Each structure stands twice: as C-alpha cells, then as structure tokens.
PDB file of C-alpha atoms in Angstrom:
ATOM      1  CA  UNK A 191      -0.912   3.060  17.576  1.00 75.00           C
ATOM      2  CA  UNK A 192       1.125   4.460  14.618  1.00 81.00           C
ATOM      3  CA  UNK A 193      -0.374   6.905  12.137  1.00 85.00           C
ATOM      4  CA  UNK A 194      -0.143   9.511   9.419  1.00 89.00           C
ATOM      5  CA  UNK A 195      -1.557  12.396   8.226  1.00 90.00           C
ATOM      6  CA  UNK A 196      -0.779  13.192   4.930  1.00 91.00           C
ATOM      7  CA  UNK A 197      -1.492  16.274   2.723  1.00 82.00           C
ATOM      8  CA  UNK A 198      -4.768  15.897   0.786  1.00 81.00           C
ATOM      9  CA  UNK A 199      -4.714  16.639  -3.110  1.00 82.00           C
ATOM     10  CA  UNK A 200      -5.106  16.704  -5.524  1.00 93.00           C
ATOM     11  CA  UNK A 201      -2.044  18.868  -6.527  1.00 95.00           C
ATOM     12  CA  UNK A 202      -1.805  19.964  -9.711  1.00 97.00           C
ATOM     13  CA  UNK A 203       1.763  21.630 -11.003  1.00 97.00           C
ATOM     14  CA  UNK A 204       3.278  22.770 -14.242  1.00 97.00           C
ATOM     15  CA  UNK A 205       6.702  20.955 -15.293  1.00 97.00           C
ATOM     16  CA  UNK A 206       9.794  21.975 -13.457  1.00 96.00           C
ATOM     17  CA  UNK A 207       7.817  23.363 -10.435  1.00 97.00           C
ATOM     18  CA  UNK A 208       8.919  22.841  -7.221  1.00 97.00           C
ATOM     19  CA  UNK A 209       7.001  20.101  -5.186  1.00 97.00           C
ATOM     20  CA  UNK A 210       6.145  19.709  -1.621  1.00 97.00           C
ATOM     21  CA  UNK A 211       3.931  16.631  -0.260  1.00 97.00           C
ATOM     22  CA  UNK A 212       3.425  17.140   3.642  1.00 96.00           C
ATOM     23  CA  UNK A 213       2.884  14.341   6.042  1.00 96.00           C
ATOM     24  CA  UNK A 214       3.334  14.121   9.536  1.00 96.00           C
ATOM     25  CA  UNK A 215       3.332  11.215  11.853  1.00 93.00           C
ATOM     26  CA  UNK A 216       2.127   9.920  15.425  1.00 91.00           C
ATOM     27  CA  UNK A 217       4.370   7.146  16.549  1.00 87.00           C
ATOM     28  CA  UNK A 218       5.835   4.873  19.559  1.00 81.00           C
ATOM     29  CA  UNK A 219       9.493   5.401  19.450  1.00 81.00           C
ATOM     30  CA  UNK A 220      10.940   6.024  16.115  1.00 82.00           C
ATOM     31  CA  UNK A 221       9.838   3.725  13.029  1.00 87.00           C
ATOM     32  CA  UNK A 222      11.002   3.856   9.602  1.00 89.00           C
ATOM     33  CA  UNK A 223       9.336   6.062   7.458  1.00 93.00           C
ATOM     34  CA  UNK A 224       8.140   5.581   3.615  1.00 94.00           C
ATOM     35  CA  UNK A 225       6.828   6.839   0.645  1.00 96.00           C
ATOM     36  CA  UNK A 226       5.457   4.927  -1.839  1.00 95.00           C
ATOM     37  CA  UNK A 227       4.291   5.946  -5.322  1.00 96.00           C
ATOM     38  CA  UNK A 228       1.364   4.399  -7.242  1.00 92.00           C
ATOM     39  CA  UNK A 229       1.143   4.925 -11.245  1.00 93.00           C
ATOM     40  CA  UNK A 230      -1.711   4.872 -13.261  1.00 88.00           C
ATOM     41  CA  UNK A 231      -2.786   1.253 -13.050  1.00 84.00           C
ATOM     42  CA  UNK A 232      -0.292  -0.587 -10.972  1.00 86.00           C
ATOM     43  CA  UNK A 233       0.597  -1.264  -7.898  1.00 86.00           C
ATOM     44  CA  UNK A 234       2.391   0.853  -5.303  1.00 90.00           C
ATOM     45  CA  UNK A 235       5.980   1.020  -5.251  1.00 92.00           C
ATOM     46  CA  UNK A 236       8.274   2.405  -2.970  1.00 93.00           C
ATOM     47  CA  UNK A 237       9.775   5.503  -3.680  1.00 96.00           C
ATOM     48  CA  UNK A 238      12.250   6.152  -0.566  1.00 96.00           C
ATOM     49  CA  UNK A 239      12.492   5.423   3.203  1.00 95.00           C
ATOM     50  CA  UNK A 240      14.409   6.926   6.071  1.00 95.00           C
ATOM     51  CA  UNK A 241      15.259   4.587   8.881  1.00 90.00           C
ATOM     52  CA  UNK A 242      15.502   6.776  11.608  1.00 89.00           C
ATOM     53  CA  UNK A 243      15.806  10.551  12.754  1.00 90.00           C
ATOM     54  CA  UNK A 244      17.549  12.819  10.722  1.00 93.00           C
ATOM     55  CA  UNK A 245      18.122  10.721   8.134  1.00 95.00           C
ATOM     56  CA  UNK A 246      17.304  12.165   4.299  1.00 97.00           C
ATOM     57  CA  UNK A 247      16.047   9.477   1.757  1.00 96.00           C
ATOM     58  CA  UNK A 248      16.231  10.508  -1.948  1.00 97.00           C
ATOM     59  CA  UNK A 249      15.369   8.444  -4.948  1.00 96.00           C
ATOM     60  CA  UNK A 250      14.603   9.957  -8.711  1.00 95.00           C
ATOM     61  CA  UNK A 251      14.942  13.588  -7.599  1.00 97.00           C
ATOM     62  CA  UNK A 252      12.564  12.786  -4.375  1.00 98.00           C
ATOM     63  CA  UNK A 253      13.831  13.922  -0.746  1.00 98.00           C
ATOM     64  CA  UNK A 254      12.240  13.670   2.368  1.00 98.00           C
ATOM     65  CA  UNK A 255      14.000  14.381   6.007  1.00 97.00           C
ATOM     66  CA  UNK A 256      12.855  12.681   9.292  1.00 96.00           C
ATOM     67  CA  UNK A 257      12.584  14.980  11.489  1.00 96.00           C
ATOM     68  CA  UNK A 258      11.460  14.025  14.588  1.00 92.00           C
ATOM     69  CA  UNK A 259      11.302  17.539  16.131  1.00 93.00           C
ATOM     70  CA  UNK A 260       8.268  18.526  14.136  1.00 95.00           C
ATOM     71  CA  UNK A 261       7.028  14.649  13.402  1.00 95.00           C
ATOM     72  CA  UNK A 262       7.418  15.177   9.775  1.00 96.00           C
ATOM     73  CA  UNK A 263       8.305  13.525   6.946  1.00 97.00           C
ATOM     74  CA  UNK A 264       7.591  16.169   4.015  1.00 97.00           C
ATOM     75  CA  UNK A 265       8.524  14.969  -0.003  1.00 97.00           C
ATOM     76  CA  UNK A 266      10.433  17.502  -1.850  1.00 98.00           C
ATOM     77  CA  UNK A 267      10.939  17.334  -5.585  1.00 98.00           C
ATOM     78  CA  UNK A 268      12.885  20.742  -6.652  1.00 97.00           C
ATOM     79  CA  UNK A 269      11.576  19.712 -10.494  1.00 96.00           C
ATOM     80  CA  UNK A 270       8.840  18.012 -11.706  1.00 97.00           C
ATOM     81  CA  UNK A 271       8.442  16.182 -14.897  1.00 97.00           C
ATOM     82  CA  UNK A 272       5.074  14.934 -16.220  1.00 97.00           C
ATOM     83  CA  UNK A 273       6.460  11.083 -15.855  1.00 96.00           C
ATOM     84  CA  UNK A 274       5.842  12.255 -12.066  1.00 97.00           C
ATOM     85  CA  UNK A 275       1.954  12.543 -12.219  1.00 97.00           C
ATOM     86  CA  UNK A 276       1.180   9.903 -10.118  1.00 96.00           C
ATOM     87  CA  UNK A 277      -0.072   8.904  -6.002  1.00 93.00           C
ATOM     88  CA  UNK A 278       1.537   9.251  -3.396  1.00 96.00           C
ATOM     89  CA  UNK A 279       1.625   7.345  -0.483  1.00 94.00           C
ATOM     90  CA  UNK A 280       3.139   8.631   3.151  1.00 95.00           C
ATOM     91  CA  UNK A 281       3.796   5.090   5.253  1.00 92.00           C
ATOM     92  CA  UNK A 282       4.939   3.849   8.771  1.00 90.00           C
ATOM     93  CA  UNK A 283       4.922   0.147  10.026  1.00 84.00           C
ATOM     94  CA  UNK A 284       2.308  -0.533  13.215  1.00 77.00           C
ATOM     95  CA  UNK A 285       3.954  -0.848  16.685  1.00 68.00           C
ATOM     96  CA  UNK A 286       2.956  -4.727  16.523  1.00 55.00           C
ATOM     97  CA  UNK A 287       5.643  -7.057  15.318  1.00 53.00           C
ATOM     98  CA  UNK A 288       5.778  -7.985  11.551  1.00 54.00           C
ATOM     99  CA  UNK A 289       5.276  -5.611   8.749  1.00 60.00           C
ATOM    100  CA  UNK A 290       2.050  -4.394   9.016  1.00 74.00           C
ATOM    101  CA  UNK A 291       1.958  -0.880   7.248  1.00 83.00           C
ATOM    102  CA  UNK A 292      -0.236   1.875   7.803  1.00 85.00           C
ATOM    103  CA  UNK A 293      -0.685   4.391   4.832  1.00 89.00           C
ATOM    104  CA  UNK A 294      -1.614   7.726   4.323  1.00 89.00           C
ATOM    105  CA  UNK A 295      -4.850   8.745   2.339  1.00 87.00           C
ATOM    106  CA  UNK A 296      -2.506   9.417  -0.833  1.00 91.00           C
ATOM    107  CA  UNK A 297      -1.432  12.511  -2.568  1.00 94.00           C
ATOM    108  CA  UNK A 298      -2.539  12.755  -6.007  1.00 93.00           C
ATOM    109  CA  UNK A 299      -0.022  14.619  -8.120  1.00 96.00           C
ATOM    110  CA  UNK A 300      -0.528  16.008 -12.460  1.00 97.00           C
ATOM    111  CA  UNK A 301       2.262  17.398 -13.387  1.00 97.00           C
ATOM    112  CA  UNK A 302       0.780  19.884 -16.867  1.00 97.00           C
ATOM    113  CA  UNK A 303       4.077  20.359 -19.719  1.00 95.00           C
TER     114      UNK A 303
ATOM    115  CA  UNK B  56      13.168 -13.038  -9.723  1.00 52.00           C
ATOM    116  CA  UNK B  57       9.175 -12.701 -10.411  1.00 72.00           C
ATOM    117  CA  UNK B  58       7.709 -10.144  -8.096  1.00 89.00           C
ATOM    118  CA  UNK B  59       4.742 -10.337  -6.323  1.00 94.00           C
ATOM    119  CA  UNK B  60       1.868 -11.877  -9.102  1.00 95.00           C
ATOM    120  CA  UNK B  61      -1.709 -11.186  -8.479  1.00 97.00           C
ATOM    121  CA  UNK B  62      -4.562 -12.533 -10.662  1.00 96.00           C
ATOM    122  CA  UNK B  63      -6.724 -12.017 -11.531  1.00 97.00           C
ATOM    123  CA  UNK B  64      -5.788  -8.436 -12.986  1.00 95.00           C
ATOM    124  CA  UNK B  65      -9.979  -7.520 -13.937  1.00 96.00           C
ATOM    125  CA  UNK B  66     -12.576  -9.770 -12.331  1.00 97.00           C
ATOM    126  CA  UNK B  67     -16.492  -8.745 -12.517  1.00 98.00           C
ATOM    127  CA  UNK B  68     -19.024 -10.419 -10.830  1.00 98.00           C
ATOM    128  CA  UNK B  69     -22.855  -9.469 -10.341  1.00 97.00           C
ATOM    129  CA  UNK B  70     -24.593  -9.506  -7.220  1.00 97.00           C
ATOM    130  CA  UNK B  71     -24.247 -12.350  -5.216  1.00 97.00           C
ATOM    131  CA  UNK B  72     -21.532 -14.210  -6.583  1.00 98.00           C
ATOM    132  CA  UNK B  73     -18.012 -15.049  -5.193  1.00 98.00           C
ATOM    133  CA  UNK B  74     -15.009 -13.266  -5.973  1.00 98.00           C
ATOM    134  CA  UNK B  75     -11.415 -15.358  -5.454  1.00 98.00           C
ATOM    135  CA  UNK B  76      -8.766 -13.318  -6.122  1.00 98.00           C
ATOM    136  CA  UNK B  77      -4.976 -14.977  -5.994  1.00 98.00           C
ATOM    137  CA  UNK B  78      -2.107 -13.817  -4.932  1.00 97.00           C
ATOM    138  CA  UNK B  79       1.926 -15.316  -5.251  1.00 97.00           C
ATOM    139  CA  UNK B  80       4.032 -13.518  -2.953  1.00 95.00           C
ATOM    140  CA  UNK B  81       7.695 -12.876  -4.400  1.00 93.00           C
ATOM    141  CA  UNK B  82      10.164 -15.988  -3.882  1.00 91.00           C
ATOM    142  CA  UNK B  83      11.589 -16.308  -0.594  1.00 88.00           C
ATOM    143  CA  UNK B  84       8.968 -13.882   1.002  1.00 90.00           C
ATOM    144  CA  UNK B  85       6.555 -15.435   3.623  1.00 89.00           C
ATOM    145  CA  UNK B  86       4.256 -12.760   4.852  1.00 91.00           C
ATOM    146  CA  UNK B  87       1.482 -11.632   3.015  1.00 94.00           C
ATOM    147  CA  UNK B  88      -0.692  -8.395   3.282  1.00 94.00           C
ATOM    148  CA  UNK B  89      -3.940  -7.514   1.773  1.00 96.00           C
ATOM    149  CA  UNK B  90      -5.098  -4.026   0.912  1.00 94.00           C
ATOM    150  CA  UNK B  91      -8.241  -2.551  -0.377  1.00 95.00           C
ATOM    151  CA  UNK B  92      -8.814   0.599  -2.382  1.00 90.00           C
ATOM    152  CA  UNK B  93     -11.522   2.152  -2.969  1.00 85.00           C
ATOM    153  CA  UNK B  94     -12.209   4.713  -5.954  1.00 75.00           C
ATOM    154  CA  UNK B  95     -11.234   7.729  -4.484  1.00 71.00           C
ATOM    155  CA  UNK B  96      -9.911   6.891  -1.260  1.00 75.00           C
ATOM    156  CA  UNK B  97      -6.820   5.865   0.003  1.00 77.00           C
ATOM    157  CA  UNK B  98      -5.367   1.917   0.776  1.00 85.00           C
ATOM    158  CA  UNK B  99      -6.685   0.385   3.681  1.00 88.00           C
ATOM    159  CA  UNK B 100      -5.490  -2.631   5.556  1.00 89.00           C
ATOM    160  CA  UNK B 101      -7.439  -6.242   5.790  1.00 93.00           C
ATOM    161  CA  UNK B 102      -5.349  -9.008   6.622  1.00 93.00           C
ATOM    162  CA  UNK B 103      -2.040  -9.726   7.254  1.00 91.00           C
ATOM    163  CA  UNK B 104      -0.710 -13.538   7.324  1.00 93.00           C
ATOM    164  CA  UNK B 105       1.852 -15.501   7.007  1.00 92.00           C
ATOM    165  CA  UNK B 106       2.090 -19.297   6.089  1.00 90.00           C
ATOM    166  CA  UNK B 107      -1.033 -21.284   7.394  1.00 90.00           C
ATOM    167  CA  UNK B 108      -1.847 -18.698   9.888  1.00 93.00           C
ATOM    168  CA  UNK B 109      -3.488 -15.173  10.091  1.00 94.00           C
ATOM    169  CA  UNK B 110      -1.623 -12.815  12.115  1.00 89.00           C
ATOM    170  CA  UNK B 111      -3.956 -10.078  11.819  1.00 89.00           C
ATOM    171  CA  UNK B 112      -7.493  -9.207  10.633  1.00 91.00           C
ATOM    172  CA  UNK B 113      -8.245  -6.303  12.257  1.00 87.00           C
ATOM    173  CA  UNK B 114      -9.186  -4.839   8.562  1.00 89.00           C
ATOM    174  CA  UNK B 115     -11.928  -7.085   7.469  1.00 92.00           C
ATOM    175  CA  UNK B 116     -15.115  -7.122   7.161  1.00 93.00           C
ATOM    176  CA  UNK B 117     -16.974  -9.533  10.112  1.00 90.00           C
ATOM    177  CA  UNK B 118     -19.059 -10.887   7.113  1.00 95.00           C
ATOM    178  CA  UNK B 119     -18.844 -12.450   3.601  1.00 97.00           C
ATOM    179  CA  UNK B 120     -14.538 -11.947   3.537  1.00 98.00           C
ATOM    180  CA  UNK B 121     -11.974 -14.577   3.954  1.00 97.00           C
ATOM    181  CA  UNK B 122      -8.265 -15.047   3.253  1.00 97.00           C
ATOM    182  CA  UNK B 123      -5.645 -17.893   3.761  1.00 96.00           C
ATOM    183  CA  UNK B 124      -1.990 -18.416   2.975  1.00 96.00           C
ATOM    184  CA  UNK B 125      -1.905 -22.132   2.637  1.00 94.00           C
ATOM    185  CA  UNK B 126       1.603 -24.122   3.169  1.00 91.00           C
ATOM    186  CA  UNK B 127       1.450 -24.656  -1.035  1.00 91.00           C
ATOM    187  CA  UNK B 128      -0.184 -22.513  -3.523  1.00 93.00           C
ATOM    188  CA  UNK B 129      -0.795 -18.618  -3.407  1.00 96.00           C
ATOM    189  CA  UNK B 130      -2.454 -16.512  -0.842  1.00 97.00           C
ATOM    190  CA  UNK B 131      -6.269 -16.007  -1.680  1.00 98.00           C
ATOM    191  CA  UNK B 132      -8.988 -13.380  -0.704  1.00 98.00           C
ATOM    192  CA  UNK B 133     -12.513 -14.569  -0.663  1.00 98.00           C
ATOM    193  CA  UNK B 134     -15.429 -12.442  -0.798  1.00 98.00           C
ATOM    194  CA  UNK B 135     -18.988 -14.422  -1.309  1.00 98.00           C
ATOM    195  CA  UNK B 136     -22.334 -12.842  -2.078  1.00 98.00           C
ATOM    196  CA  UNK B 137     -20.303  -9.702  -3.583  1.00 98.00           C
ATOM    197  CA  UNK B 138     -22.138  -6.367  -3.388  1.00 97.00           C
ATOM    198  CA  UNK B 139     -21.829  -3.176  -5.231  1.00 95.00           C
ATOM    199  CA  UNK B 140     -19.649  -1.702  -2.247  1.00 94.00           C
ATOM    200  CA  UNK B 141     -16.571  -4.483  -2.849  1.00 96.00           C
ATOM    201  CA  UNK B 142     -15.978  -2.548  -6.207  1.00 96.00           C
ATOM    202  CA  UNK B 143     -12.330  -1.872  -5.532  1.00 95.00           C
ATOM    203  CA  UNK B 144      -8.645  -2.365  -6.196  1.00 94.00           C
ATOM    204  CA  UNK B 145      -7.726  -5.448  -3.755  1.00 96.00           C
ATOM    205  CA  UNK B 146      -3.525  -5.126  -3.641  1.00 95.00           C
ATOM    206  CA  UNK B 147      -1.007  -7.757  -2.142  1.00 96.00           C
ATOM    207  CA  UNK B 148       1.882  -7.108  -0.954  1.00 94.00           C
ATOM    208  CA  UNK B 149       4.793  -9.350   0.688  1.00 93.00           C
ATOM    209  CA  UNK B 150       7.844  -8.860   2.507  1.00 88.00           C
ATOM    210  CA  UNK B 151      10.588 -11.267   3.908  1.00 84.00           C
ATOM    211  CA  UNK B 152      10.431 -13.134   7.489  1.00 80.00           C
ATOM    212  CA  UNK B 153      12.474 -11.110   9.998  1.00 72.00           C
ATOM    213  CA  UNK B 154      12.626  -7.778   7.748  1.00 70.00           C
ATOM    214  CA  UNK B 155      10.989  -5.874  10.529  1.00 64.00           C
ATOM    215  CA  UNK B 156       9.492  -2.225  11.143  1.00 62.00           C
ATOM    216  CA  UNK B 157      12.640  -1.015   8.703  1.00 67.00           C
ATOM    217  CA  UNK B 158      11.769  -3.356   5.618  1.00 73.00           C
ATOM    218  CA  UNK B 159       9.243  -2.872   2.862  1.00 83.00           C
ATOM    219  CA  UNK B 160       6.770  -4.102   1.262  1.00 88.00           C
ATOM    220  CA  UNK B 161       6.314  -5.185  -2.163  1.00 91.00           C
ATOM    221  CA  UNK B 162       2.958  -4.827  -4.408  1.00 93.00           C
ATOM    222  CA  UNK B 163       1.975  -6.476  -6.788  1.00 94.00           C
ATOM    223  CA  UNK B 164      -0.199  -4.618  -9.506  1.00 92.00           C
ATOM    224  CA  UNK B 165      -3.594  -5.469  -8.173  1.00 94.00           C
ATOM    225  CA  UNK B 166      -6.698  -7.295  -8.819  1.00 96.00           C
ATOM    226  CA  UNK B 167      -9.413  -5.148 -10.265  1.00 95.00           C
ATOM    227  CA  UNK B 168     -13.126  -6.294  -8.929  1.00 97.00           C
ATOM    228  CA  UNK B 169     -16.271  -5.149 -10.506  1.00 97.00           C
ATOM    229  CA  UNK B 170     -19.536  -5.989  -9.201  1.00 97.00           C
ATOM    230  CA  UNK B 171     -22.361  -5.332 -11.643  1.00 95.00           C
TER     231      UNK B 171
END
C-alpha cells in the first residue's frame, strides 16, 4: 500500500531562515499529495496539495514539487516567520477507494525571532 | 458553513470508565474518519465510515473501541473500560462522497481524552 516517510524533527530555525521539510513517498500509480499543518491546539489543516507529477502547490509562502523521479514531495519555505512554528504533516490517500489518508509521523517546526 | 464540530474538546475519565466522544462532520460531507494521536507521535488511522456502515477498521483496537455513523446524529467513538494508554488527541475528519484520492480532508479541532 501507499506510504510516507517524512523528515523527523524537531526543527528548530531563526526567523527568515530558509526551510526545508523532506518527505518521500511509496505509491501505486500516482496519488495526490498533501501537507497538512497542525497549530498549537487544533486540528490539522491543509496547507497545499499537488495532484499529480510535476505539479508545484504553494500556499502562505509554502512550495512543494511532485516529483515523481525521486518520489518526493519536499516543503520549501524561503522565509520563516514565528506564526509558522507549528506540525507538519506529509499525506497521500490509500490505494483503496474513498479517502482514507495515510500521514507522515509529523515535522515539528519553532521558528526563534 | 460550520466545519467539522467535535465535542467534547477535554474529556477525563479514570480507569475503567467509558469515553464517548462526538463528532458532526461538515454539511453535505458523508464520510467520516477517525484519528488518534498520541503525545509525541504522529496521527494514526482507526476507522473510516460513512453513513450506517464502516468501511474500514483496520486501525482499531480488537478490544474495548467502537464507532458508528448513524443515518441521524453525529459520528461517535466509543472506548469502555478506558486505560492510561487511550490518553490522546482523538481527531475527525470528513470529506465529501465522490471527492476521491485528489480531495481532502477536513479536521475538526479534536477531542482531548485524559484518563486519570
């Protein structure tokens, strides 16, 4: 079945450093990829998807490229702020039908002004 | 349009007890995923379902854990005779019939259970 492997943390940055998250993936075919963010106390929520290979999503400053060559799906933030301290979460749906999503063990990310 | 409303938000229990924990999916949305989080650790699946039926389990526990989706009324997890070890986050999410491997899911903020 589908699964990820995502960098382990916790990462630790000062403002306005560049940020890299790696996660790489083991899939059937070519699913969508995620990544969801989770703030202190709530729930996750998703940051930005690509929908198949090649593709870039980008939301707040956040990029990640799917490329399939190298089964990546790496977050890039060229700036950090301290509103970005936060986990995050590398995602794929299962092969089976319906959304079931498998996540990554979670990134945890301070951001220091 | 409410999103995804989970309840209770802190729920402790001692030893034994049952823990219910609720869960109203966002309007229009008729699957329903559990997730569990433990301190520390990352979000793992239980049970995924969708009105009146579960369409997959794989991530429970054999013992003490239940969940349903009935026709009216929220989505509930069940845990009876709680134990230390069900200390955890317990997040739902929903999503849309026919969104497929290319939609996403939406959380709600969590139910935090503490078992003294």
């Amino acid at each position: 079945g589908n699964s990820v492997t995502q960098m382990e943390g916790p990462v630790t940055l000062s403002e306005e450093a560049f940020l890299t998250i790696n996660c790489t993936y083991t899939a059937t075919g070519y699913p969508s990829l995620f990544w969801y963010v989770q703030y202190p106390g709530e729930g996750l929520q998703l940051l930005l998807k690509a929908t198949k290979a090649d593709d870039k999503g980008s939301n707040k400053g956040f990029e990640a490229t799917y490329r399939k060559e190298t089964t990546s799906f790496h977050l890039e933030k060229g700036s950090v702020q301290v509103s970005d301290s936060a986990v995050y979460f590398c995602a794929l749906p299962s092969t089976n039908t319906g959304n079931q999503f498998y996540f990554g063990t979670g990134t945890s990310l301070t951001v220091i002004p | 349009n409410a999103g995804v409303m989970q309840n209770p938000r802190h729920l402790v229990r001692r030893r034994g007890q049952e823990a219910r924990l609720r869960c109203s999916p966002m309007k229009g949305h008729s699957h329903v995923y559990w997730y569990r989080q433990l301190p520390e650790e990352g979000l793992k699946f239980m049970v995924y379902l969708q009105k009146e039926n579960i369409i997959d389990e794989s991530g429970m526990p054999k013992e003490r854990f239940s969940a349903e989706f009935p026709k009216e009324g929220p989505s509930i997890l069940r845990i009876q005779q709680v134990v230390r070890g069900d200390s955890a986050a317990y997040f739902c999410a929903s999503s849309p019939p026919n969104s497929g491997s290319t939609g996403e899911l939406f959380f709600g903020e969590g139910s935090r259970l503490t078992v003294l």
